[in-house]
Coordinates of C-alpha atoms and ligand atoms in Angstrom, one line a residue:
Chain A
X231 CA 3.0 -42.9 -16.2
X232 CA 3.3 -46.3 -14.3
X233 CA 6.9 -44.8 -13.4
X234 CA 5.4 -42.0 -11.4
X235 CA 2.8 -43.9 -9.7
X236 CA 6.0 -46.2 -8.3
X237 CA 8.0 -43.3 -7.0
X238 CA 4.3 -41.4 -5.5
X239 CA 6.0 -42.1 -2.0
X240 CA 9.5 -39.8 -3.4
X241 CA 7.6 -37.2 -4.8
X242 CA 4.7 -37.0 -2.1
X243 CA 7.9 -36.3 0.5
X244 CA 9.0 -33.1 -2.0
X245 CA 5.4 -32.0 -2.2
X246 CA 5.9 -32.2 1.6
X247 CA 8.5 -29.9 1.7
X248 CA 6.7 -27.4 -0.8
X249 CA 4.3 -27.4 1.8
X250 CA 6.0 -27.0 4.9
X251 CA 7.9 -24.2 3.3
X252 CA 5.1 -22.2 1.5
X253 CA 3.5 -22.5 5.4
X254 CA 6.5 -21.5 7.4
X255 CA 7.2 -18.7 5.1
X256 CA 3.7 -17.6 4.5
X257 CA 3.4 -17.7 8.7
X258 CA 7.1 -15.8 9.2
X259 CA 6.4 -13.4 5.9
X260 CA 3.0 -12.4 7.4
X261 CA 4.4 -11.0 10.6
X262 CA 7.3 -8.9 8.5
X263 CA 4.7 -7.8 6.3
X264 CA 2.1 -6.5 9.2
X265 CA 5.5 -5.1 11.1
X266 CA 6.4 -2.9 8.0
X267 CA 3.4 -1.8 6.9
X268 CA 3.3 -0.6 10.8
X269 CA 6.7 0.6 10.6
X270 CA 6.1 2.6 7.5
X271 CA 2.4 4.1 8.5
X272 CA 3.6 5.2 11.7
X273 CA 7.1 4.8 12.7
X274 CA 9.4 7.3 13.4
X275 CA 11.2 8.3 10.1
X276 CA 14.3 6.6 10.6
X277 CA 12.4 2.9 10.6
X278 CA 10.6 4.4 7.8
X279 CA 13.0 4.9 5.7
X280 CA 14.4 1.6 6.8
X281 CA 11.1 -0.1 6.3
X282 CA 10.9 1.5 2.6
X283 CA 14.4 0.7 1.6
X284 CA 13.7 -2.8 2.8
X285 CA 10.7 -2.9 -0.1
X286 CA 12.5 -1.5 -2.3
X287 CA 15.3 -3.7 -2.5
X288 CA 13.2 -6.9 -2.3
X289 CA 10.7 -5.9 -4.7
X290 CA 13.1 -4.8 -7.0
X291 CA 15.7 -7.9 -6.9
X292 CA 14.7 -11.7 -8.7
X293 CA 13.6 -14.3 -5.7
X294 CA 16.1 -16.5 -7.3
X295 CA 19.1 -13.9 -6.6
X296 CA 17.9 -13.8 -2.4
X297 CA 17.6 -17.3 -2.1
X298 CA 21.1 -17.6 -3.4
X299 CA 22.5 -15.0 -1.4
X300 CA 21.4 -16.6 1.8
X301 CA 22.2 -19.8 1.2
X302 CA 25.6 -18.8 -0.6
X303 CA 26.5 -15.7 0.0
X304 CA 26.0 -15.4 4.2
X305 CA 28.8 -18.5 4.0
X306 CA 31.7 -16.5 3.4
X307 CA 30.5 -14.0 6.6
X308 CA 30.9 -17.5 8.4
X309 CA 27.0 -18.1 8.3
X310 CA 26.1 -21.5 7.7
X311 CA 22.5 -22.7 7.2
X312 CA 21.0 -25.6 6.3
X313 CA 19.0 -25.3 3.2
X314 CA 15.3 -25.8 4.0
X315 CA 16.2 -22.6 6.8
X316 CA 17.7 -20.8 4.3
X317 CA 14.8 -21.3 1.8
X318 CA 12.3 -20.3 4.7
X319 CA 14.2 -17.3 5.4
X320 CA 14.7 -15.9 1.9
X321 CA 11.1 -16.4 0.9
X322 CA 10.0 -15.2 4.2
X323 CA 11.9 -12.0 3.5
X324 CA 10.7 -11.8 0.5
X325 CA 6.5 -12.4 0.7
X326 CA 7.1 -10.0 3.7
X327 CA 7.9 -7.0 1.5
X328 CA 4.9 -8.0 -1.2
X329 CA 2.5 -8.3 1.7
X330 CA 3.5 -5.0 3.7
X331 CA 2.9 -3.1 0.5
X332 CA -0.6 -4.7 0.8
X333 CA -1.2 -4.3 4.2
X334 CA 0.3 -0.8 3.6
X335 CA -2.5 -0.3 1.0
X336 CA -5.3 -2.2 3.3
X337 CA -5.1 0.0 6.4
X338 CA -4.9 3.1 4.3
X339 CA -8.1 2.4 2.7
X340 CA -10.0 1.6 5.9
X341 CA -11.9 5.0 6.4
X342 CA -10.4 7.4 8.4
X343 CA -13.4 8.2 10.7
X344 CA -12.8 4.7 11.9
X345 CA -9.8 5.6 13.7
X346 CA -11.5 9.1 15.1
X347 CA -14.4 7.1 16.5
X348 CA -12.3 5.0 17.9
X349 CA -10.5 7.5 19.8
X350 CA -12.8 9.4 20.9
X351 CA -13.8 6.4 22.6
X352 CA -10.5 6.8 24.8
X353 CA -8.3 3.9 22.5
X354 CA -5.1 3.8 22.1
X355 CA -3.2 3.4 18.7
X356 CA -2.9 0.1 19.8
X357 CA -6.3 -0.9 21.0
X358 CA -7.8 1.2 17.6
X359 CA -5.5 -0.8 15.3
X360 CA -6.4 -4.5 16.6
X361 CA -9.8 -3.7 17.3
X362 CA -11.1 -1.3 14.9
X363 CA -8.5 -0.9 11.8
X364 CA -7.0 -4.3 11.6
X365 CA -10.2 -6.6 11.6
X366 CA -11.6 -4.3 8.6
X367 CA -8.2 -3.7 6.9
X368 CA -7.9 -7.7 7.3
X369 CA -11.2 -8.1 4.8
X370 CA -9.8 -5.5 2.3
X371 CA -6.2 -7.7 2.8
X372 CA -7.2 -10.7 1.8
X373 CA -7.9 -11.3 -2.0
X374 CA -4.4 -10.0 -2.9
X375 CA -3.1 -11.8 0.1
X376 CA -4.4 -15.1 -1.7
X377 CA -2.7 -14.4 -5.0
X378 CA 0.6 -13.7 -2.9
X379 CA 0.2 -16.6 -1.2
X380 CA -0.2 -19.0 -4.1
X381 CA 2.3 -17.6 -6.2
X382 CA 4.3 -18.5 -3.0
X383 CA 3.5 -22.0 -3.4
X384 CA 4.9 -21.7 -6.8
X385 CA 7.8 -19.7 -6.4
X386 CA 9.2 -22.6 -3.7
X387 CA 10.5 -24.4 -7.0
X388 CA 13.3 -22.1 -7.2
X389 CA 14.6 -23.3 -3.9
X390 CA 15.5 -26.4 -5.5
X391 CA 18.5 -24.8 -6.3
X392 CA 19.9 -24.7 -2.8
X393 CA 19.5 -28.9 -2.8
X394 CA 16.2 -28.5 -0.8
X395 CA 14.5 -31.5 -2.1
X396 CA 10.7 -30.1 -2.6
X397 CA 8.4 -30.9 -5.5
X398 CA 10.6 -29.5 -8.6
X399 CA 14.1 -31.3 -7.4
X400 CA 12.2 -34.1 -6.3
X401 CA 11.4 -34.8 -10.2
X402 CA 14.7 -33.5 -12.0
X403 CA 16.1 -36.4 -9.7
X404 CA 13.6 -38.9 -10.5
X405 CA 14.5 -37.7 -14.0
X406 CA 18.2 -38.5 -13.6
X407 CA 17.3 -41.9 -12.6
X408 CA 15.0 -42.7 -15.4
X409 CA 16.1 -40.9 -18.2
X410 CA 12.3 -39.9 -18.9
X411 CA 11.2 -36.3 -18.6
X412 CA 7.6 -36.2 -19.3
X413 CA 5.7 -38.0 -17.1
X414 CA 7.5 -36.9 -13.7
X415 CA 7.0 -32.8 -15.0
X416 CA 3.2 -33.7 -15.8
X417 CA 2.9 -35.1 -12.4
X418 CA 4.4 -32.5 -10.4
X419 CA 2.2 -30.2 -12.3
X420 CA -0.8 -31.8 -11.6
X421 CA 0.6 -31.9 -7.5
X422 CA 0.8 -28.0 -7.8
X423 CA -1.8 -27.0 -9.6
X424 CA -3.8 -29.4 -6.6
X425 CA -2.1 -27.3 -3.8
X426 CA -2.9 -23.8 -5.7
X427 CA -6.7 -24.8 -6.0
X428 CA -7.1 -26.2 -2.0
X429 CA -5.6 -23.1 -1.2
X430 CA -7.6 -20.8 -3.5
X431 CA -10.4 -22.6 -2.3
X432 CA -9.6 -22.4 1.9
X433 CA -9.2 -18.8 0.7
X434 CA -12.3 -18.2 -0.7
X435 CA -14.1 -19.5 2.4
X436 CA -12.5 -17.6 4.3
X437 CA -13.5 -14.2 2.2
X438 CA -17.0 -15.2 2.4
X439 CA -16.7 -16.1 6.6
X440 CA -15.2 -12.2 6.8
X441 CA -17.7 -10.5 4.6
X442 CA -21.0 -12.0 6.0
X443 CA -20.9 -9.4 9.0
X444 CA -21.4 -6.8 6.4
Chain B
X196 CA -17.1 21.6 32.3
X197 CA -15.6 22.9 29.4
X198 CA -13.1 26.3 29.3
X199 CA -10.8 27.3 26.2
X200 CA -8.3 29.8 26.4
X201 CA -7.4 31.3 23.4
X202 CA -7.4 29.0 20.9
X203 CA -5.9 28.9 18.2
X204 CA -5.7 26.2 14.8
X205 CA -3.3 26.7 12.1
X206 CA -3.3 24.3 8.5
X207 CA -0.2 26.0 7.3
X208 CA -0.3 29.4 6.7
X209 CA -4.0 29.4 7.4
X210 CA -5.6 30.5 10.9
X211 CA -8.8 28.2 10.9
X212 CA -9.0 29.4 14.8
X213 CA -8.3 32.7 15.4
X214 CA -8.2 33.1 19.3
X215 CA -11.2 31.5 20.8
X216 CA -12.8 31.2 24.1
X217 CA -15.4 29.3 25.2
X218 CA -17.0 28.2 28.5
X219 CA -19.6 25.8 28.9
X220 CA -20.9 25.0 32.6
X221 CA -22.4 21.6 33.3
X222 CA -25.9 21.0 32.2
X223 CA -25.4 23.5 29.3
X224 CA -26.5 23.0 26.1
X225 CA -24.2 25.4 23.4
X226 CA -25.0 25.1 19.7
X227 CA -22.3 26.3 17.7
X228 CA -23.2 27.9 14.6
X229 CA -21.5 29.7 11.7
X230 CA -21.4 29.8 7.7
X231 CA -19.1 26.3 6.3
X232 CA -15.4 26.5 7.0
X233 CA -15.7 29.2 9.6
X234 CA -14.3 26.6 12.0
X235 CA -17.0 24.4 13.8
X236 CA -15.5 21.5 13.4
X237 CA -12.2 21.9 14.3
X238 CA -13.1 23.9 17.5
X239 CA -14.9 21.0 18.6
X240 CA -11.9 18.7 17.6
X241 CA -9.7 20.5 19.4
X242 CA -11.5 20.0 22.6
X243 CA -11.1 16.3 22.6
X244 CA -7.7 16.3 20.7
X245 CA -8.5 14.9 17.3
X246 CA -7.4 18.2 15.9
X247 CA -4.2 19.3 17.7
X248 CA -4.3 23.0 18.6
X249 CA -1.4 25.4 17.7
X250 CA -1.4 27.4 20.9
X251 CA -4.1 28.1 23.7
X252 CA -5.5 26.2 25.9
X253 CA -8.5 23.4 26.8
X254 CA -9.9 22.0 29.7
X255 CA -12.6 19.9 29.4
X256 CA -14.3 17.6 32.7
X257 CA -11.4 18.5 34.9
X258 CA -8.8 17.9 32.5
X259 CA -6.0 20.6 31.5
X260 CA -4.5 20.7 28.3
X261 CA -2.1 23.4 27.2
X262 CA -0.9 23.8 23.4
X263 CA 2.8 23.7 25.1
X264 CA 2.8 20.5 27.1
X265 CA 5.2 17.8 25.7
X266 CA 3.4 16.0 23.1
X267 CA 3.6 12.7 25.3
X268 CA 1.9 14.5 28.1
X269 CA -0.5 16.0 25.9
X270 CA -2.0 12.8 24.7
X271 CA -2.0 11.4 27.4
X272 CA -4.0 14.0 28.9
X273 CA -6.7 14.0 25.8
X274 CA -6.9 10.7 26.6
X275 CA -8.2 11.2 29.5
X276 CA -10.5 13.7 28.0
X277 CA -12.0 11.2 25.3
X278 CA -13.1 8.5 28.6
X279 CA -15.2 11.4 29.9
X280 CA -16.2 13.0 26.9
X281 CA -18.2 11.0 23.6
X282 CA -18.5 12.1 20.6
X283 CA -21.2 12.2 17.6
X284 CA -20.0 12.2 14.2
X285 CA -22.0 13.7 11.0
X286 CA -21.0 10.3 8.8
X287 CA -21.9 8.4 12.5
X288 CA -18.5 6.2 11.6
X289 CA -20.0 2.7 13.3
X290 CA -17.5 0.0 13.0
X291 CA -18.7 -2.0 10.4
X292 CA -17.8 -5.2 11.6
X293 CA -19.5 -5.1 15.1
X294 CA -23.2 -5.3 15.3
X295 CA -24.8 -2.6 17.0
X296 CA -24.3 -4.1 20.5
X297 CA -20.7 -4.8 19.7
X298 CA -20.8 -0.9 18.5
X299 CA -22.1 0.2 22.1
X300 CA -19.9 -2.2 24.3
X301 CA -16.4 -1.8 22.3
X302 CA -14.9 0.7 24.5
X303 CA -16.5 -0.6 27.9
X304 CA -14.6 -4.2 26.8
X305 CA -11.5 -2.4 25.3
X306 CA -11.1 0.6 27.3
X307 CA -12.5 -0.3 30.5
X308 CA -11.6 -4.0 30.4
X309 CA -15.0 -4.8 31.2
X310 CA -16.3 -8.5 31.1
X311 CA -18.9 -9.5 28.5
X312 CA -21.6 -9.7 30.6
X313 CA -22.2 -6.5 32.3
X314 CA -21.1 -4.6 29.2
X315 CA -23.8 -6.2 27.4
X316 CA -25.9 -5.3 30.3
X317 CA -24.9 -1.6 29.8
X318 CA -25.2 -2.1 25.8
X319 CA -29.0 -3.5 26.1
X320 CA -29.9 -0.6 28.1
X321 CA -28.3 1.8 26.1
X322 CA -29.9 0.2 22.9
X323 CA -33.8 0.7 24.8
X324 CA -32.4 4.1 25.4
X325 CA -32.4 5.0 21.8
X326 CA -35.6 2.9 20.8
X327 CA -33.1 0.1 19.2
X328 CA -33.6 -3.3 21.7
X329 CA -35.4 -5.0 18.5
X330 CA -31.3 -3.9 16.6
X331 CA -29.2 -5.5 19.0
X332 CA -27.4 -8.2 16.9
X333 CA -27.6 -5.8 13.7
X334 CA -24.8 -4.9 11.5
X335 CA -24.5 -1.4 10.8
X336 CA -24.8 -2.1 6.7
X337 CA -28.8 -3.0 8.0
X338 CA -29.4 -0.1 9.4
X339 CA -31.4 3.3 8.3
X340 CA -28.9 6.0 8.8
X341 CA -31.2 7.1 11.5
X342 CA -30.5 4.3 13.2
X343 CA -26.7 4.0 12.7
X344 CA -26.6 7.7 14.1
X345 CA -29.0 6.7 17.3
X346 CA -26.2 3.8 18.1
X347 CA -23.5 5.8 17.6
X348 CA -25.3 8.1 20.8
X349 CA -25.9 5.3 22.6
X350 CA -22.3 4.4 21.7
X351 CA -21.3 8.0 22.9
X352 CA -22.9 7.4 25.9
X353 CA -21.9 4.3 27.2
X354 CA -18.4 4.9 29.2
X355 CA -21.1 7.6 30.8
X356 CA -19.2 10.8 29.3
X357 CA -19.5 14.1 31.2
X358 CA -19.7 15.8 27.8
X359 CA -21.7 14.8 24.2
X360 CA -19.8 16.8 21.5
X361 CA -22.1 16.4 18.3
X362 CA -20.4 17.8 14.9
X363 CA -23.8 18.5 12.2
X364 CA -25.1 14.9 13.5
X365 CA -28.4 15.3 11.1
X366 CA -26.9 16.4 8.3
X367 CA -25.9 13.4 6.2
X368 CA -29.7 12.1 7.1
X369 CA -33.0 12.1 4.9
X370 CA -35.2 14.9 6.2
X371 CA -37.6 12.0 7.2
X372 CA -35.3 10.5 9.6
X373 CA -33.5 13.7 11.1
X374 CA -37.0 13.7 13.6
X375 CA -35.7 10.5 15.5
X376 CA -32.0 11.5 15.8
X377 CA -33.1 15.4 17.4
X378 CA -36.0 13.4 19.8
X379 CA -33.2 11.1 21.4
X380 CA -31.0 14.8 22.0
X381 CA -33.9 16.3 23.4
X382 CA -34.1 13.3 25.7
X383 CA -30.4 13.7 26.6
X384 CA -30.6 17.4 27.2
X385 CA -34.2 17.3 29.4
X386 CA -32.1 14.5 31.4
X387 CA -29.2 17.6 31.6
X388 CA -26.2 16.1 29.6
X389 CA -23.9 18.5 29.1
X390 CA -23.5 19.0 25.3
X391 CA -22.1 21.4 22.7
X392 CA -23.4 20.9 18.7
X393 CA -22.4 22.0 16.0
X394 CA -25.8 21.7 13.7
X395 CA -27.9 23.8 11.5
X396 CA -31.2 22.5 13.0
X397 CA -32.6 26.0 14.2
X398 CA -35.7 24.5 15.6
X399 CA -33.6 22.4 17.9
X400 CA -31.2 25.3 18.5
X401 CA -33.9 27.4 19.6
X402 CA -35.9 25.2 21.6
X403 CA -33.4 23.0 23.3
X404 CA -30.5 25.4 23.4
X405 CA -29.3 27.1 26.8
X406 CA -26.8 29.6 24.0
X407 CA -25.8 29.8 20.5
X408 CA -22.4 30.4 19.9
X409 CA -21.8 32.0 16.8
X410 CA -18.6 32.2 14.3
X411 CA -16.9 33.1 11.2
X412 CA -13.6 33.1 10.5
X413 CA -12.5 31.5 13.1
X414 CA -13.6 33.7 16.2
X415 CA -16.1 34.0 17.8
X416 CA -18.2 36.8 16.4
X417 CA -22.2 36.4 19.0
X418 CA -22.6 34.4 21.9
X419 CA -26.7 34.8 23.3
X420 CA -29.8 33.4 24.3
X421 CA -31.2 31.2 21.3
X422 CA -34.3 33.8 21.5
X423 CA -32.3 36.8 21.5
X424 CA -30.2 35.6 19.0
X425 CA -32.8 34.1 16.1
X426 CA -34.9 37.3 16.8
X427 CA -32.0 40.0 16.8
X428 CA -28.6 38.6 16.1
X429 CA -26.5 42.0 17.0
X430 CA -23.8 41.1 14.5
X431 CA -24.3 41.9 10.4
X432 CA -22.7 38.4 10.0
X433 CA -25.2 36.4 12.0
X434 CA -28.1 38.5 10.5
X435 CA -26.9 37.5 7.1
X436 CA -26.3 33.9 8.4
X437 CA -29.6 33.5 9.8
X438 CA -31.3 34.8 6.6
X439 CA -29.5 32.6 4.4
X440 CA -30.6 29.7 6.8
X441 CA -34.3 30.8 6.6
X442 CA -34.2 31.7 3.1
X443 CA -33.2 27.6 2.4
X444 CA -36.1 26.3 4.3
Ligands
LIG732 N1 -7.0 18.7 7.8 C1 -7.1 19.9 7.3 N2 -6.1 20.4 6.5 C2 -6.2 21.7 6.0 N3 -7.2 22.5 6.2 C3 -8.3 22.1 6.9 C4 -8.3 20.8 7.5 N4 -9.4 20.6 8.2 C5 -10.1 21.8 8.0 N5 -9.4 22.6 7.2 C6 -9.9 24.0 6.8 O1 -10.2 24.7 8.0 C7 -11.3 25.5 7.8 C8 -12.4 25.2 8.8 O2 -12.8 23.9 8.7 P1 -14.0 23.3 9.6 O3 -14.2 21.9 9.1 O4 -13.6 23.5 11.0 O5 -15.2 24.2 9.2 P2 -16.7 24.0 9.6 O6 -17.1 25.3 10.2 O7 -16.9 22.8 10.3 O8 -17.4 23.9 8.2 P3 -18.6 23.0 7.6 O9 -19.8 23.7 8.0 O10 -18.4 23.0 6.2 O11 -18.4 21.7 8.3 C9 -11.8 25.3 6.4 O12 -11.3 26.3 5.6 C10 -11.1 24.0 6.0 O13 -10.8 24.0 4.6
LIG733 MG1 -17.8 20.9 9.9

């Protein structure tokens, strides 16, 4: 165990990256998600269909298989990316699809006499859906948000395939090293399974800050 | 205030208005009967655009809308409508997340770009209006349904709408709280807000009433006095309408 507490500094740095990754993609995959649920509630058909096909194809493809594709694949199209932009695009891509589907399902379930009341107060879609349907489709949003979000945090591991040095690469090179397996994989578990519960926790608080208007 | 031109409301194949016409002049207070599904609703939808009509025509508080305009145009124009008209629903639809001043001053702020203050202003007053000062920071979830529907007036009321459209706005209430909902329309109608409700409150269609519209089947079949109507509906409909009514109570 001594070994891991004399390489905290190494592995600290790839739970840094886990990190700034989960954030970055959680931020970016947010955004795609609240766009397509849009798109697919009440765009015109063709960025429907777009917007379904999108889902579709993410949903129904391994996370492992889109990270490699932009990392390896966009190369021969002559597009290079570094690996920590690549990882943030692929995941972003990919919570974006999960989370539209939940947004999807979150504005649906806001009742519909919200919407009337709110234009026959003279809104516009706009103004309804950020004032009126967002805020409350927000509430219903969140708890399947949270289990998105952590098993973000987790799914980051499979970036270590593209040489992006976060948590799970951080060990198997520690491991090279040493020749010991054990105590690195025990640590880095303990380092996730710290990162799931802050966040669980931060999210919790923040279910609780949304509900008490009600 | 309010003229439609044969109006008509197709779902599908099925003609839930069948060619109507109203007119209500300013001041007027038109309750809209008829038996469920004979179209109440949707007429009044139509006149503020939550229901898009099929062909015809509305214009309500200076505002033209025909059935043919460019759909654009046509919102745009029902827009305008819905800033000079407010409307009262039967399940009152408060937003949930806004206390009841927040309720009252969401479409000076959003609409009218209003400041805080002075919609507040407007809110409080609008609050006292409807006997609700002591409610002002309540959430809807805290409030009788007698009170949710007395802000949603006061929320009606507060871009000052030319027109109150009320669609049954007692009817999802206990019998012990309708009383306070029907005293603050009284109020509204002795002050002469023009308003058309769709309700099945006889006493209030009777007594605060200037006509009773009435329909089935998507026209409309009587148009009188509230007097001459309750006492001698002209139509075998209405008389069979009126009985059923008076035979629940
Ligand atoms: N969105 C819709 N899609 C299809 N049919 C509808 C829709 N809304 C209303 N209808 C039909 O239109 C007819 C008239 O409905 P409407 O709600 O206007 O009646 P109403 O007179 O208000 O009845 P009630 O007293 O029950 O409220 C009914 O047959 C109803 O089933
Ligand atoms: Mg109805």
């Amino acid at each position: 165990m001594d070994l891991v507490f004399d390489n905290a500094g190494f592995l600290l740095r790839g739970a840094y990256y886990t990190l700034l990754i989960t954030l970055l993609s959680m931020f970016f995959g947010l955004l795609i998600g609240l766009a397509v649920a849009l798109m697919r509630l009440r765009g015109p058909w063709p960025l429907r269909a777009l917007a379904r096909g999108y889902v579709s194809v993410i949903r129904g493809t391994p996370a492992l298989v889109q990270i490699v594709i932009v990392y390896y694949g966009l190369v021969d199209y002559g597009i290079t990316l570094g690996p920590i932009t690549a990882a943030v695009i692929a995941l972003s891509i990919n919570v974006g699809a999960f989370l539209s589907e939940t947004f999807r399902g979150a504005i649906q379930a806001v009742p519909k006499g919200q919407l009337e009341a709110a234009y026959a107060s003279g809104m516009t879609t706009w103004q309804a859906m950020r004032r009126i349907i967002l805020p409350q489709a927000a509430r219903i949003a969140l708890p399947p948000m949270g289990n998105t979000f952590v098993g973000m945090l987790k799914e980051t591991s499979l970036v270590s395939v593209i040489t992006v040095t976060e948590l799970l690469r951080s060990a198997q090179l520690l491991i090279a090293q040493y020749y010991v397996n054990m105590p690195f994989y025990i640590g880095i578990a303990v380092m996730y399974w710290v990162m799931s519960t802050a966040f669980t926790t931060l999210l919790h608080a923040m279910e609780r800050r949304l509900a008490r208007a009600y | 205030m309010i003229e439609a031109r044969e109006l008509v409301k197709q779902f599908g194949s099925q003609r839930v208005l069948d060619g109507v016409g109203l007119k209500v002049e300013e001041g007027e207070i038109v309750v809209l009967l008829g038996p469920s599904g004979s179209g109440k609703s949707t007429l009044l939808r139509c006149l503020n655009g939550l229901e898009t009509m099929s062909s015809g025509s509305v214009e309500v508080a200076g505002v033209a809308v025909d059935a043919g305009m460019k759909p654009r145009e046509r919102e745009a124009r029902f827009r305008s409508i819905r800033q000079r008209t407010g409307m009262v629903f039967q399940q009152f639809n408060l937003y949930p997340h806004k206390t009841a001043l927040g309720n009252v001053t969401e479409a000076l702020r959003v609409v009218r770009g209003m400041a805080a203050a002075e919609a507040d202003r407007i809110g409080e007053r609008l609050l006292a209006r409807v006997g609700l000062s002591d409610k002002r920071d309540a959430y809807p979830s805290r409030l009788s349904g007698g009170q949710q529907q007395r802000v949603a007036i006061a929320r009606a009321l507060a871009t000052e709408p030319s027109v109150l459209l009320f669609d049954e706005p007692t009817s999802a209430l206990d019998p012990e709280l309708v009383g306070e909902v029907l005293a603050v329309m009284r109020e509204l109608a002795r002050e002469g807000m023009t308003m058309v409700v769709v309700t099945h409150e006889m006493k209030f269609a009777r007594e605060a009433a200037s006509r009773v519209v009435f329909l089935d089947g998507g026209r409309i079949v009587e148009e009188a006095a509230p007097a001459a109507f309750f006492a001698a509906p002209r139509s075998e409909r209405a008389q069979r309408f009126i009985r059923q009514l008076q035979g629940e109570r």
